[in-house]
PDB file of C-alpha atoms in Angstrom:
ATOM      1  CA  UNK U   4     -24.039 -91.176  38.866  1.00  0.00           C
ATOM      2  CA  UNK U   5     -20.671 -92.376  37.729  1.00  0.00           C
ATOM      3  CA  UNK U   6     -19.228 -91.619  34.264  1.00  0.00           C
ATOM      4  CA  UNK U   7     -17.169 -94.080  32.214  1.00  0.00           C
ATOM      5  CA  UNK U   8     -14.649 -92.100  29.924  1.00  0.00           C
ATOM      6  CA  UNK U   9     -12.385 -94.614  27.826  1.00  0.00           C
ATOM      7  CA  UNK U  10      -9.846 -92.194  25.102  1.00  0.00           C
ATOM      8  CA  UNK U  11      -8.209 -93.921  22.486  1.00  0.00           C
ATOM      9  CA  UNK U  12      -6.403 -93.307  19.382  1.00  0.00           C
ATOM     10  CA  UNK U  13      -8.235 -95.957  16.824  1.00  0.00           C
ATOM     11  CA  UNK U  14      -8.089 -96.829  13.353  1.00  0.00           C
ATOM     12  CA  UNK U  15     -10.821 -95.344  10.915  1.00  0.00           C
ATOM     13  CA  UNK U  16     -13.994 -96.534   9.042  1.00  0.00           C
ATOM     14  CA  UNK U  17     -16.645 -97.928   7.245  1.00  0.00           C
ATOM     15  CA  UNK U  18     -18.900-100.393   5.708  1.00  0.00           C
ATOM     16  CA  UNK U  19     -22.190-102.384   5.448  1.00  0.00           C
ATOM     17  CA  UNK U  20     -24.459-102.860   2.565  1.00  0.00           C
ATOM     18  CA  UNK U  21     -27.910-101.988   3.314  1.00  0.00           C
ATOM     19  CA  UNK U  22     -30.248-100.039   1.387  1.00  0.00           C
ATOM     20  CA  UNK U  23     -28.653 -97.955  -1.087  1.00  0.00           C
ATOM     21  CA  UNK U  24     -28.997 -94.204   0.238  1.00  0.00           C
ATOM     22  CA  UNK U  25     -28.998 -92.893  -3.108  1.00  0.00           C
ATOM     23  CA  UNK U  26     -31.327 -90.843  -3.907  1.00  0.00           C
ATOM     24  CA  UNK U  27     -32.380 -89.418  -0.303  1.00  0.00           C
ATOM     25  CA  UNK U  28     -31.777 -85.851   0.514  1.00  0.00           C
ATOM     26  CA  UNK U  29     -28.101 -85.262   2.377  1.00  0.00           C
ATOM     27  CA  UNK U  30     -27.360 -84.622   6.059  1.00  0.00           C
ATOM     28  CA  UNK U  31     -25.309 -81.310   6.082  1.00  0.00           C
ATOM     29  CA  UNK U  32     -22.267 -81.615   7.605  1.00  0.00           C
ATOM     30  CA  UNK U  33     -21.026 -78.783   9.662  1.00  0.00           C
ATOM     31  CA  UNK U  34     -17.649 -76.822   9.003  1.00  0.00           C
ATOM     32  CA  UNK U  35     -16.042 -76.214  12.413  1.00  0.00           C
ATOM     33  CA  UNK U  36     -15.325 -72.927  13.979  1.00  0.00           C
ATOM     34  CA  UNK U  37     -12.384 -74.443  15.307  1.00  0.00           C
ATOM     35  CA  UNK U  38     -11.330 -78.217  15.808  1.00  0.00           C
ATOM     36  CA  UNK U  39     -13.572 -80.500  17.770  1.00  0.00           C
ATOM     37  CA  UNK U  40     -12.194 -81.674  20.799  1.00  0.00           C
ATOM     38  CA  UNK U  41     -13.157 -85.361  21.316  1.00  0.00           C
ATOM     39  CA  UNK U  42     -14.412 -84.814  24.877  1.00  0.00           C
ATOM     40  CA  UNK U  43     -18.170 -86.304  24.766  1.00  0.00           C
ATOM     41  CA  UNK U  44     -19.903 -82.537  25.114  1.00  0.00           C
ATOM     42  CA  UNK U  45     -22.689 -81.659  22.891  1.00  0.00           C
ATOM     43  CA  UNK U  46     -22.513 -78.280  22.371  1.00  0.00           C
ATOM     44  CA  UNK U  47     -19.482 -79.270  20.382  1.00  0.00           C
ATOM     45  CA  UNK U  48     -21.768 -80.321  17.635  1.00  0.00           C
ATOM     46  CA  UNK U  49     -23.505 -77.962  15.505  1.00  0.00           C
ATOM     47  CA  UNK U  50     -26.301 -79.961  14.079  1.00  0.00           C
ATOM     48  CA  UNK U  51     -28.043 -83.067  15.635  1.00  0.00           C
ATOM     49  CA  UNK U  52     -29.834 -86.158  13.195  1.00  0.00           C
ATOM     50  CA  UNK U  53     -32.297 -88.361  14.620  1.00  0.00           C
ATOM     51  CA  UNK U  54     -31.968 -91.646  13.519  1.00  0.00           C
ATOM     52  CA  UNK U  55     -35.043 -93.234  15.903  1.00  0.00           C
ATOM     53  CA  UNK U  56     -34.947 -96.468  14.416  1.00  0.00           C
ATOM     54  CA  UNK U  57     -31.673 -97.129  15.109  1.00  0.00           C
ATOM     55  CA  UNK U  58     -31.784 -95.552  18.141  1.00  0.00           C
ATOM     56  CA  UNK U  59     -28.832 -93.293  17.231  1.00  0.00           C
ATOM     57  CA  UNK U  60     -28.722 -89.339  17.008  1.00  0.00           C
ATOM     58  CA  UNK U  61     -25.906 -88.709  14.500  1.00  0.00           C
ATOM     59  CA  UNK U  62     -23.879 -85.257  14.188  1.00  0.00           C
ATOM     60  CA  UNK U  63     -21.149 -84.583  11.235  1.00  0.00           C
ATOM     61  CA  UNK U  64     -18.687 -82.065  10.462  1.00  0.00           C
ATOM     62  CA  UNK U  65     -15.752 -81.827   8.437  1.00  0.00           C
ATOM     63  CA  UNK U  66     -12.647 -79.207   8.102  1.00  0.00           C
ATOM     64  CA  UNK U  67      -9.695 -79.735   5.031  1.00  0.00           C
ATOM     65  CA  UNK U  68      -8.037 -82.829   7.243  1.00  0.00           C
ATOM     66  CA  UNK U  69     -10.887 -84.654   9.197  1.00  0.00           C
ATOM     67  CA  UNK U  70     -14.089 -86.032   9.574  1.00  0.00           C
ATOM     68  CA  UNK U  71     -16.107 -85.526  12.693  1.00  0.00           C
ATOM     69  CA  UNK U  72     -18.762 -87.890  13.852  1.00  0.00           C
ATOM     70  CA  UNK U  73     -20.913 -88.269  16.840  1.00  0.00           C
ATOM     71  CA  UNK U  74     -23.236 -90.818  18.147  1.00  0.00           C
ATOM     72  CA  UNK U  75     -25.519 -90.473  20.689  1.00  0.00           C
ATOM     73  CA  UNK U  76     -28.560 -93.304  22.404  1.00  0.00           C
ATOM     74  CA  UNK U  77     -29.878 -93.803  25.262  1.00  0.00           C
ATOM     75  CA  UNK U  78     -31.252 -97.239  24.108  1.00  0.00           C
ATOM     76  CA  UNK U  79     -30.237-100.125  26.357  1.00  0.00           C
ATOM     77  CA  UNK U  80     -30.202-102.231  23.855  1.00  0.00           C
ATOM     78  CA  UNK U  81     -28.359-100.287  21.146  1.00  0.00           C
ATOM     79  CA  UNK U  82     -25.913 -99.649  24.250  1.00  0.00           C
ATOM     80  CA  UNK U  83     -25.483-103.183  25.306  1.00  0.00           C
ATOM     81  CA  UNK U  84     -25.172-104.309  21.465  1.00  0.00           C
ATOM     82  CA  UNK U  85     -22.673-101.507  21.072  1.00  0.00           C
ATOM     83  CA  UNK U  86     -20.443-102.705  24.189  1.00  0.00           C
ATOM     84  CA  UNK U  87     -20.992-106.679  23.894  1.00  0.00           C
ATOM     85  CA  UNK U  88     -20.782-107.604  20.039  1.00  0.00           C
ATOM     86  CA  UNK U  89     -18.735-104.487  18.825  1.00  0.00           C
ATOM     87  CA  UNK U  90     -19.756-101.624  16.365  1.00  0.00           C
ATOM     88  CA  UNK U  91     -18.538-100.632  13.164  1.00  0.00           C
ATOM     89  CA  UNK U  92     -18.911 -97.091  11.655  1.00  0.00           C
ATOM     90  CA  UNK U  93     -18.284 -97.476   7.771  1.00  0.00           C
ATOM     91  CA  UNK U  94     -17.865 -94.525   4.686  1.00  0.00           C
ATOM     92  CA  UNK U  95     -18.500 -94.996   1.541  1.00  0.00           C
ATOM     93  CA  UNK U  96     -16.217 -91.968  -0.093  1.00  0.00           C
ATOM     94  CA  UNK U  97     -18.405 -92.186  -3.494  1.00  0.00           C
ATOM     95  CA  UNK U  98     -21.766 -91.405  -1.351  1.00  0.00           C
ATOM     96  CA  UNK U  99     -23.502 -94.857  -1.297  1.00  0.00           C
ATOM     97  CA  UNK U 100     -23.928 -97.738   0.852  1.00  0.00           C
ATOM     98  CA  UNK U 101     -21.100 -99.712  -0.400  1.00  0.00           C
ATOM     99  CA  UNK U 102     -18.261-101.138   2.275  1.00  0.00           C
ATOM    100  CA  UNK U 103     -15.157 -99.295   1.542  1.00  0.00           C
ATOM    101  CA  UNK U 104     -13.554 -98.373   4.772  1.00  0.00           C
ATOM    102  CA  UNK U 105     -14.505 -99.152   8.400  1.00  0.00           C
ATOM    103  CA  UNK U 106     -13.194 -99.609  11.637  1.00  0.00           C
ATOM    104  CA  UNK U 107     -14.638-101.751  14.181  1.00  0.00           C
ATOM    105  CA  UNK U 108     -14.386 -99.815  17.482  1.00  0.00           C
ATOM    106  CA  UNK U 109     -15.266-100.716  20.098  1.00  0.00           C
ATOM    107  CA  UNK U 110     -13.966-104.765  19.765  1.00  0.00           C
ATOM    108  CA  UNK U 111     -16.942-106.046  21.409  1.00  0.00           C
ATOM    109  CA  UNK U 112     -16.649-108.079  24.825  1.00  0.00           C
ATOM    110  CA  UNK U 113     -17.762-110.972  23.135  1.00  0.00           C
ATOM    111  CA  UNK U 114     -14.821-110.947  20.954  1.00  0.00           C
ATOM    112  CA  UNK U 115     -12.005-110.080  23.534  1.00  0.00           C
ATOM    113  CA  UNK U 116     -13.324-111.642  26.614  1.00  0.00           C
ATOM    114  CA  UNK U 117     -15.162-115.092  25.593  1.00  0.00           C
ATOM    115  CA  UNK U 118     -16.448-116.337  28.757  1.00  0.00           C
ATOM    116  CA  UNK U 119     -18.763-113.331  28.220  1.00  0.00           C
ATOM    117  CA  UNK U 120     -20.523-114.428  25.440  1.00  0.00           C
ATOM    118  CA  UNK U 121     -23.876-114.758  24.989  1.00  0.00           C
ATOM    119  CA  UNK U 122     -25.537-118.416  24.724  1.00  0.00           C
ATOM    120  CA  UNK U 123     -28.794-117.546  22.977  1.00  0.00           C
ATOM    121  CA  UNK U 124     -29.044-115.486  20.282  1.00  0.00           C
ATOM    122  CA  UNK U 125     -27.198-112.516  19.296  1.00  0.00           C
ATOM    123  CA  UNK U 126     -28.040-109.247  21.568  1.00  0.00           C
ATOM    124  CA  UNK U 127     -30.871-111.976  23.396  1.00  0.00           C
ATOM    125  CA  UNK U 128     -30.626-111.638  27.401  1.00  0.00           C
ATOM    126  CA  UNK U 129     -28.767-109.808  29.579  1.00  0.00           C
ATOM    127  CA  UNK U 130     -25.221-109.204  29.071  1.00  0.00           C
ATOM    128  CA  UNK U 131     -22.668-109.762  32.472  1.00  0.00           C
ATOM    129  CA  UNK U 132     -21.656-106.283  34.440  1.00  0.00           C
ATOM    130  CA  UNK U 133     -18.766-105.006  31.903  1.00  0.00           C
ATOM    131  CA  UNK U 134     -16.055-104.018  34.802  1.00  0.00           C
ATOM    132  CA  UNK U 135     -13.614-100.855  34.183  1.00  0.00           C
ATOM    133  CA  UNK U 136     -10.684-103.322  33.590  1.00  0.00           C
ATOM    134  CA  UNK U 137     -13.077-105.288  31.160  1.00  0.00           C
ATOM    135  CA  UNK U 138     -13.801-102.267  29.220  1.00  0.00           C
ATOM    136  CA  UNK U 139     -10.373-101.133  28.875  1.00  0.00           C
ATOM    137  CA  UNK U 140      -8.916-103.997  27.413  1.00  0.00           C
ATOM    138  CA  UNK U 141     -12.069-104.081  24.912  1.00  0.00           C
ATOM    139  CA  UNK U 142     -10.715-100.412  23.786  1.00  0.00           C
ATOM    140  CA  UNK U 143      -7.370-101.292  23.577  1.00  0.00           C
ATOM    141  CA  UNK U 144      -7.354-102.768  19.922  1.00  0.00           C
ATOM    142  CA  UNK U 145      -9.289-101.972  17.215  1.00  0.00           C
ATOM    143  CA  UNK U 146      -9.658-103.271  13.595  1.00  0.00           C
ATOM    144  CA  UNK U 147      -9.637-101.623  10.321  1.00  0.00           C
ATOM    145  CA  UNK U 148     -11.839-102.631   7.661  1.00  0.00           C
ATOM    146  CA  UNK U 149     -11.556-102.646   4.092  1.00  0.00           C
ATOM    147  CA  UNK U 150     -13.789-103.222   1.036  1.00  0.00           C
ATOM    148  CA  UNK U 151     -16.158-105.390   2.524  1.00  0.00           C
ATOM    149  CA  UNK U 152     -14.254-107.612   4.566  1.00  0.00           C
ATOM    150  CA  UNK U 153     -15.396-108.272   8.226  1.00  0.00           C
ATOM    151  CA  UNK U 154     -12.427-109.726   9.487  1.00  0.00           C
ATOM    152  CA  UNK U 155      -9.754-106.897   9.873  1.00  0.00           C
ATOM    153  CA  UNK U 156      -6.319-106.061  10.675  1.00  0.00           C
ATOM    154  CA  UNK U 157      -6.602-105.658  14.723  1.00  0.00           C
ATOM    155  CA  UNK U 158      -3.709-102.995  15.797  1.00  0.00           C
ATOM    156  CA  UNK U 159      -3.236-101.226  19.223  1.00  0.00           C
ATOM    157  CA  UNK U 160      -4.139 -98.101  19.920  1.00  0.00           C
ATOM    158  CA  UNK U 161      -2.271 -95.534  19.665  1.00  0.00           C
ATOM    159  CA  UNK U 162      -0.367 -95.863  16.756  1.00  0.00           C
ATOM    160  CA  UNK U 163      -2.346 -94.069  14.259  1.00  0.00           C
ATOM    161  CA  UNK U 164      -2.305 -90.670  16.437  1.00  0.00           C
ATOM    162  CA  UNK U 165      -4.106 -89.106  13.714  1.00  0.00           C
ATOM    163  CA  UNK U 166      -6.969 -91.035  14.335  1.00  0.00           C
ATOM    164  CA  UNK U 167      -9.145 -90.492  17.258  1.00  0.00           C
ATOM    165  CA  UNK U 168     -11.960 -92.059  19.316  1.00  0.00           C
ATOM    166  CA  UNK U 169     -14.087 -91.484  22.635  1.00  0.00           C
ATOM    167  CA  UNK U 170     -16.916 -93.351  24.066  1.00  0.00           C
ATOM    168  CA  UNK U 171     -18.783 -91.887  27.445  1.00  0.00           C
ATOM    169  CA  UNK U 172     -20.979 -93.790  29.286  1.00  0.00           C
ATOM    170  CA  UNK U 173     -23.364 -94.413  32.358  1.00  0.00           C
ATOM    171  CA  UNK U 174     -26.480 -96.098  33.217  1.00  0.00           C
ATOM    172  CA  UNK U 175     -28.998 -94.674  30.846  1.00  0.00           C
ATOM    173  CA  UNK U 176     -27.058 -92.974  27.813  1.00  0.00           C
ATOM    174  CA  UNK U 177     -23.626 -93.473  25.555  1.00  0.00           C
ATOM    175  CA  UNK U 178     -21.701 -90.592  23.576  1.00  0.00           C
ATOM    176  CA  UNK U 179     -19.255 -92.340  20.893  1.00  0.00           C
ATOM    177  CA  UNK U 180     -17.344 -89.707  18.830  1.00  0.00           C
ATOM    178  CA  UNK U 181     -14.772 -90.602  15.640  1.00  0.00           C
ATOM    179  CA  UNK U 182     -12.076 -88.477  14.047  1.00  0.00           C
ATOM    180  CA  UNK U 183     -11.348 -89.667  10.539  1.00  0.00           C
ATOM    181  CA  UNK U 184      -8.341 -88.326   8.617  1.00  0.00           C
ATOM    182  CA  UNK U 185      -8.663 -86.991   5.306  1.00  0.00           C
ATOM    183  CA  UNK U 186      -6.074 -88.181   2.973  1.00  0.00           C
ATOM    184  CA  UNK U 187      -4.381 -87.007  -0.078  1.00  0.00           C
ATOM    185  CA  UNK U 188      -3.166 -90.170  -1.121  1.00  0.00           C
ATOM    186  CA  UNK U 189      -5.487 -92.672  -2.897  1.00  0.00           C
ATOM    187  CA  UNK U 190      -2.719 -95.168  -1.278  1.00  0.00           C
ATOM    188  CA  UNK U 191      -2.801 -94.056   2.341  1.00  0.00           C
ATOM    189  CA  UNK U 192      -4.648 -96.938   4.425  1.00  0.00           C
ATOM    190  CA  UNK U 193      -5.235 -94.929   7.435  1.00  0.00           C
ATOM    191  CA  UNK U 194      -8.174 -92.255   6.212  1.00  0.00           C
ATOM    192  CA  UNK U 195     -10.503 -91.546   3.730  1.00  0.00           C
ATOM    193  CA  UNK U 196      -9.728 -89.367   0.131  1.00  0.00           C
ATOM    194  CA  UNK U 197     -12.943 -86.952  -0.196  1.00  0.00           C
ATOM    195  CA  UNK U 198     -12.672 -83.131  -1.391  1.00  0.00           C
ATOM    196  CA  UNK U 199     -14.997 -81.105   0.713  1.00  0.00           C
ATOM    197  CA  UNK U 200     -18.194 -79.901  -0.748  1.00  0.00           C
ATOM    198  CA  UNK U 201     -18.649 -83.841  -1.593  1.00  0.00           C
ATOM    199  CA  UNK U 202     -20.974 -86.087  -0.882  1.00  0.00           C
ATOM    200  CA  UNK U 203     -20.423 -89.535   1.051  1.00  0.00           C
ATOM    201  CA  UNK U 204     -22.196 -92.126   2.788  1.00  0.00           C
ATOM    202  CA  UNK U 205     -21.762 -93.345   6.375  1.00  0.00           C
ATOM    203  CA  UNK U 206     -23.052 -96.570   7.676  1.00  0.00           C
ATOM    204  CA  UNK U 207     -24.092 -97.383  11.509  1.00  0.00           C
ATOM    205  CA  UNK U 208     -23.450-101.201  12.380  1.00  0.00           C
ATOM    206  CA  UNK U 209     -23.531-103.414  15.786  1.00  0.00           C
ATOM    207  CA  UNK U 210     -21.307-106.537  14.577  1.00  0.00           C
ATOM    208  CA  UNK U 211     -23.711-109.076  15.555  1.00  0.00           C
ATOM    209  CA  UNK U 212     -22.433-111.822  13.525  1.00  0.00           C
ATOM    210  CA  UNK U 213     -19.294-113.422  15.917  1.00  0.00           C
ATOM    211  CA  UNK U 214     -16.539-114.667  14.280  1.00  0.00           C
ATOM    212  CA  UNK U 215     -14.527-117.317  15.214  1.00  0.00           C
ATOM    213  CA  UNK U 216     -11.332-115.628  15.911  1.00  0.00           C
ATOM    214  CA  UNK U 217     -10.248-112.330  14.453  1.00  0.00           C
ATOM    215  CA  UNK U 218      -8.262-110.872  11.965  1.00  0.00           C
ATOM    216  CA  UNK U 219      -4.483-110.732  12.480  1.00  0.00           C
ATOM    217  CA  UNK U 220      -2.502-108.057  14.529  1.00  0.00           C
ATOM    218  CA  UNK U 221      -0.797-105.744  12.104  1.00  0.00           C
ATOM    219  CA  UNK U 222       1.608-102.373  12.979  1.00  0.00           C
ATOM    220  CA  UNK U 223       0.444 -99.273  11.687  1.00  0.00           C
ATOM    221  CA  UNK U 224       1.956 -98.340   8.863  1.00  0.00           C
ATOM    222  CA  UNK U 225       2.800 -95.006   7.421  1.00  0.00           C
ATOM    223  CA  UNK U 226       0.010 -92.915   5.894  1.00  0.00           C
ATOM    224  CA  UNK U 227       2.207 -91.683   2.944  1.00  0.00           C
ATOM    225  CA  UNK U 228       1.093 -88.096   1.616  1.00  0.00           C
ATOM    226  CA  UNK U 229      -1.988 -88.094   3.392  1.00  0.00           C
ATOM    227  CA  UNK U 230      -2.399 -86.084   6.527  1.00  0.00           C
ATOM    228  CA  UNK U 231      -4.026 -86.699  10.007  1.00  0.00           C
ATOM    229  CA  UNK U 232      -6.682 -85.182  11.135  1.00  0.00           C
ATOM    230  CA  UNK U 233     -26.414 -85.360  19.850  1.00  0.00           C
ATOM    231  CA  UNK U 234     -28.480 -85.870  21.404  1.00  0.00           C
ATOM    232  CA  UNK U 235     -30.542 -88.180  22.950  1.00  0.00           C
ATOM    233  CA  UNK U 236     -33.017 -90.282  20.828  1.00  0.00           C
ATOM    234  CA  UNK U 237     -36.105 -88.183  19.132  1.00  0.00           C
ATOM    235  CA  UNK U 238     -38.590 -88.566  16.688  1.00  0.00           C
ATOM    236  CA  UNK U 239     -39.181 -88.196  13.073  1.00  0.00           C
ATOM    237  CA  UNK U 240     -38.609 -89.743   9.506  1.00  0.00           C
ATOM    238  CA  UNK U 241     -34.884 -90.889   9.164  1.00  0.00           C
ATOM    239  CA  UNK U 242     -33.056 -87.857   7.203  1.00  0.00           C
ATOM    240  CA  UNK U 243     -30.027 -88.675   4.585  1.00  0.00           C
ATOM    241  CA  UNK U 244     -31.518 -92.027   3.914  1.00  0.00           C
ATOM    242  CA  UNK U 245     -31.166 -93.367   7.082  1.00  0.00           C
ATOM    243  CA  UNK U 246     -31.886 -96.884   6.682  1.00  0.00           C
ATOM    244  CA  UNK U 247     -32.883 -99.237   9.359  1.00  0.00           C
ATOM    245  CA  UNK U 248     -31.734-103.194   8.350  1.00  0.00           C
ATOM    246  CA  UNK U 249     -34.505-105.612   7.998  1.00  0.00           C
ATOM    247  CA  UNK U 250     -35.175-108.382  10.904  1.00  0.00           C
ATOM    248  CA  UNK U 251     -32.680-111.887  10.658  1.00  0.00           C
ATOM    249  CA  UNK U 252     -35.473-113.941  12.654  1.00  0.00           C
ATOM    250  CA  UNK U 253     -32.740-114.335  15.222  1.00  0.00           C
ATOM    251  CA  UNK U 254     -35.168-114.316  17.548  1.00  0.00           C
ATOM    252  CA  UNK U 255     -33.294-111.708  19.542  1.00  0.00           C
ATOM    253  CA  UNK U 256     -32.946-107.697  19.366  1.00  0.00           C
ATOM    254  CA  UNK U 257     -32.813-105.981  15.940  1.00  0.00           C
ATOM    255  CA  UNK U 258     -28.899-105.253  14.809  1.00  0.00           C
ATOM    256  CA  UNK U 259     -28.664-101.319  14.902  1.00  0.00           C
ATOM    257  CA  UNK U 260     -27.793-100.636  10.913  1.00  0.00           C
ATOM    258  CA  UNK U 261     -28.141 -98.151   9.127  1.00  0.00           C
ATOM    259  CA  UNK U 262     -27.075 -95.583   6.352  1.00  0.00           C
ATOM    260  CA  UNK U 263     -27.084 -92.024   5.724  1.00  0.00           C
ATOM    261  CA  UNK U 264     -25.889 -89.815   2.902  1.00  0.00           C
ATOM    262  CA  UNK U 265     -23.583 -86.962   4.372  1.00  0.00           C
ATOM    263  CA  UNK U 266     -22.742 -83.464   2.277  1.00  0.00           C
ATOM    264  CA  UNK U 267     -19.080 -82.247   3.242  1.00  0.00           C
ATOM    265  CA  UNK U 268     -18.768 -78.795   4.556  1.00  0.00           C
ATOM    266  CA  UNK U 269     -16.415 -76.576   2.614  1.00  0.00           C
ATOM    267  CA  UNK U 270     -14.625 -73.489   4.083  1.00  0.00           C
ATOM    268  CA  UNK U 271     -16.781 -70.645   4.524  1.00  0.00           C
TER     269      UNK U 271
END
């Protein structure tokens, strides 16, 4: 069975206001023994979270410059939402649900290549064969998000090295993994400021909603003082607060969203 394995440097995360996580017991985040190579293996990953009604299985860890995170499904539909419409991974650095950083990653085919979107409603039908050339262009740009807003600044990859992203894929199952700078700098824009041993929230979001157009193509900037740097689907109650989003009557597939209250890792 072949493997699709698209690399690219992309912008970082987070946002989408749900139900507020407050209040639900933390997913531990993991401190590395060493740093995580973005390279779609599990064993990586220290500790798995099943989020089954988003279809997701979630992993975190953290050391002093970066946050780690892994998704895992083997839901077609969460996989075909994920690839046509685009997917945004969101953290709220005061550990709610609120929309203050996210990057959408990937794009979404429907965005970048619109003869290949849908006619019914969103995530409704079958989506067209994505082809390797298709794919790569949809991973080429990414946009970063900022306090609330769902139409970005779109940048190429590649230059915000300190940010990282991998999606893996075949047939029946998807690995998506993120690298998120931690920053020093309250005015960086290309990371989140957390101390470790804090608590934060991370949201889980298939961008259902397409826009007419996009938001403008900006050059990375610099990130001032701040520095760079699964599983398949189980069972069980939804740890962290993982919060499913309730149905829009679309008449089509649920959107994948949902929350979950993360515990940074401090050095051991």
């Amino acid at each position: 069975m072949k493997r699709s394995t698209l690399q690219y440097v992309a912008p970082i995360f987070m946002v989408t206001l749900l139900t507020s996580c407050a209040g639900a017991a933390p997913v531990a985040s993991q401190w590395p023994p060493h740093p995580i190579e973005m390279n779609g293996h599990r064993e990586a990953w220290q500790e798995e979270v099943s989020l089954r009604e988003a279809g997701l299985t979630v992993s975190v860890s953290n050391d002093d410059d970066f946050i780690y995170i892994s998704l895992q499904t083997s839901e077609e539909r969460v996989r075909r939402q994920m690839l046509m419409e685009g997917f945004i991974v969101w953290i709220d650095p005061a550990g709610g649900s609120k929309e203050k950083f996210g990057v959408r990653y990937p794009l979404g085919a429907a965005l970048t290549e619109p003869d290949l979107r849908p006619s019914g409603p969103p995530g409704a039908g079958e989506p067209p064969a994505l082809s390797e050339m298709v794919l790569t262009k949809m991973l080429a740009e990414w946009e970063i998000l900022v306090d609330g807003d769902h139409r970005g600044s779109r940048m190429f990859v590649g230059e915000v090295p300190e940010l990282l992203g991998k999606i893996q894929h075949d047939s029946d199952f998807m690995s998506y993994e993120l690298r998120i700078p931690i920053v020093r700098d309250p005015e960086a824009t290309y990371g989140v400021e957390v101390a470790s041993g804090s608590d934060i929230g991370i949201g889980f979001q298939t961008a259902d909603r397409v826009r007419q157009g996009a938001g403008p193509r900006v050059r990375a900037g610099g990130m001032g003082a701040g520095r760079g740097g699964g599983g398949r689907r189980g069972g069980g109650a939804n740890p962290g607060g993982g919060v499913p989003r309730a149905g829009r009557g679309s008449g089509g597939p649920e959107p994948v969203e949902a929350w979950i209250k993360v515990s940074l890792a401090k050095p051991s």
